[in-house]
Amino acid sequence: MNIVHKELAAGRWAQMSFPEQMANIGSEVSRALNWQKKGNEAYMKKAVYRALELIDLSLKSAKTYPRLKEVARVREALVDFFFFENEFSSTEKLWRKYFDAFAIVSRNSRI
């Protein structure tokens, strides 16, 4: 798989705060949810793959075990939701609510 976020992979990602990382992942997940709703599976998959790339960058840069565990679980649940049987019973609303919280924290920390 080609790296889409080359600048972030080069080290900028590790300099971001955890809420900033999760908010950026949430942007890609939101795009995937929007494409899924529109029935465009190809674009949905591309957005999910971009989100997974960012998640993998977060896993590599995780500084504490709880963060590592949370990000790994998010990855597992996202893959299950978009590509498998949704054993975790995730919903679009749940994903939006989860990632929106990080976007709000990230935005408020910049003010």
Short mmCIF file of C-alpha atoms in Angstrom, two decimals:
data_model
loop_
_atom_site.label_atom_id
_atom_site.label_comp_id
_atom_site.label_asym_id
_atom_site.label_seq_id
_atom_site.Cartn_x
_atom_site.Cartn_y
_atom_site.Cartn_z
CA MET A 1 0.00 0.00 0.00
CA ASN A 2 1.34 3.45 -0.91
CA ILE A 3 1.86 6.02 1.81
CA VAL A 4 -0.62 8.85 1.26
CA HIS A 5 0.40 11.04 4.19
CA LYS A 6 4.11 11.25 3.37
CA GLU A 7 4.81 14.47 5.30
CA LEU A 8 3.07 13.14 8.39
CA ALA A 9 4.87 9.80 8.12
CA ALA A 10 8.20 11.65 7.96
CA GLY A 11 7.82 12.68 11.58
CA ARG A 12 5.27 15.46 11.81
CA TRP A 13 2.61 13.04 13.05
CA ALA A 14 4.59 12.15 16.19
CA GLN A 15 4.79 15.86 17.07
CA MET A 16 1.00 16.22 17.15
CA SER A 17 -0.95 15.82 20.37
CA PHE A 18 -3.07 12.71 20.81
CA PRO A 19 -6.35 14.64 20.36
CA GLU A 20 -4.99 16.18 17.13
CA GLN A 21 -4.04 12.75 15.83
CA MET A 22 -7.43 11.30 16.67
CA ALA A 23 -9.25 14.29 15.17
CA ASN A 24 -7.35 13.79 11.91
CA ILE A 25 -8.17 10.09 11.92
CA GLY A 26 -11.78 11.07 12.57
CA SER A 27 -11.80 13.27 9.46
CA GLU A 28 -10.93 10.27 7.31
CA VAL A 29 -13.47 8.08 9.12
CA SER A 30 -16.11 10.75 8.54
CA ARG A 31 -15.28 10.77 4.83
CA ALA A 32 -15.55 6.98 4.76
CA LEU A 33 -18.95 7.11 6.48
CA ASN A 34 -20.16 9.74 4.01
CA TRP A 35 -19.05 7.66 1.01
CA GLN A 36 -20.57 4.54 2.54
CA LYS A 37 -23.89 6.35 2.92
CA LYS A 38 -23.71 7.45 -0.73
CA GLY A 39 -23.01 3.86 -1.80
CA ASN A 40 -19.56 4.59 -3.25
CA GLU A 41 -17.58 1.61 -1.97
CA ALA A 42 -14.37 2.49 -3.83
CA TYR A 43 -14.11 5.96 -2.25
CA MET A 44 -15.21 4.56 1.10
CA LYS A 45 -12.35 2.05 1.04
CA LYS A 46 -9.83 4.74 0.08
CA ALA A 47 -10.90 6.87 3.06
CA VAL A 48 -10.75 3.87 5.40
CA TYR A 49 -7.25 2.99 4.15
CA ARG A 50 -6.14 6.59 4.78
CA ALA A 51 -7.60 6.39 8.31
CA LEU A 52 -5.79 3.10 8.89
CA GLU A 53 -2.54 4.65 7.70
CA LEU A 54 -2.95 7.43 10.27
CA ILE A 55 -3.86 4.90 12.95
CA ASP A 56 -0.69 2.96 12.17
CA LEU A 57 1.34 6.17 12.51
CA SER A 58 -0.31 6.71 15.91
CA LEU A 59 0.54 3.17 16.96
CA LYS A 60 4.18 3.77 16.07
CA SER A 61 4.29 7.06 17.97
CA ALA A 62 2.21 6.04 21.03
CA LYS A 63 4.03 7.13 24.17
CA THR A 64 1.97 5.25 26.77
CA TYR A 65 0.42 1.81 26.95
CA PRO A 66 -3.18 3.06 27.46
CA ARG A 67 -2.94 5.17 24.28
CA LEU A 68 -1.46 2.25 22.38
CA LYS A 69 -4.27 0.01 23.60
CA GLU A 70 -6.99 2.54 22.71
CA VAL A 71 -5.66 3.17 19.21
CA ALA A 72 -5.22 -0.57 18.57
CA ARG A 73 -8.80 -1.21 19.67
CA VAL A 74 -10.10 1.61 17.45
CA ARG A 75 -8.26 0.05 14.50
CA GLU A 76 -9.75 -3.35 15.23
CA ALA A 77 -13.29 -1.98 15.56
CA LEU A 78 -13.02 0.17 12.41
CA VAL A 79 -11.85 -2.73 10.28
CA ASP A 80 -14.65 -4.85 11.72
CA PHE A 81 -17.23 -2.13 11.02
CA PHE A 82 -16.25 -1.40 7.42
CA PHE A 83 -15.01 -4.79 6.17
CA PHE A 84 -16.36 -7.61 8.35
CA GLU A 85 -19.43 -8.59 10.36
CA ASN A 86 -19.48 -5.61 12.77
CA GLU A 87 -19.16 -7.88 15.81
CA PHE A 88 -18.67 -4.81 18.02
CA SER A 89 -22.08 -3.47 16.92
CA SER A 90 -20.59 -0.11 15.93
CA THR A 91 -22.80 2.49 14.28
CA GLU A 92 -22.20 5.58 12.20
CA LYS A 93 -23.49 7.69 15.08
CA LEU A 94 -21.07 6.05 17.53
CA TRP A 95 -18.05 6.71 15.28
CA ARG A 96 -19.01 10.32 14.69
CA LYS A 97 -19.58 10.94 18.40
CA TYR A 98 -16.27 9.28 19.36
CA PHE A 99 -14.13 11.25 16.92
CA ASP A 100 -16.05 14.53 17.30
CA ALA A 101 -14.96 14.65 20.94
CA PHE A 102 -11.31 14.67 19.84
CA ALA A 103 -12.00 17.35 17.24
CA ILE A 104 -13.55 19.58 19.91
CA VAL A 105 -10.63 19.08 22.32
CA SER A 106 -8.13 19.69 19.53
CA ARG A 107 -9.90 22.84 18.38
CA ASN A 108 -10.24 24.20 21.93
CA SER A 109 -6.56 23.62 22.67
CA ARG A 110 -5.61 25.89 19.76
CA ILE A 111 -7.66 28.83 21.03
#
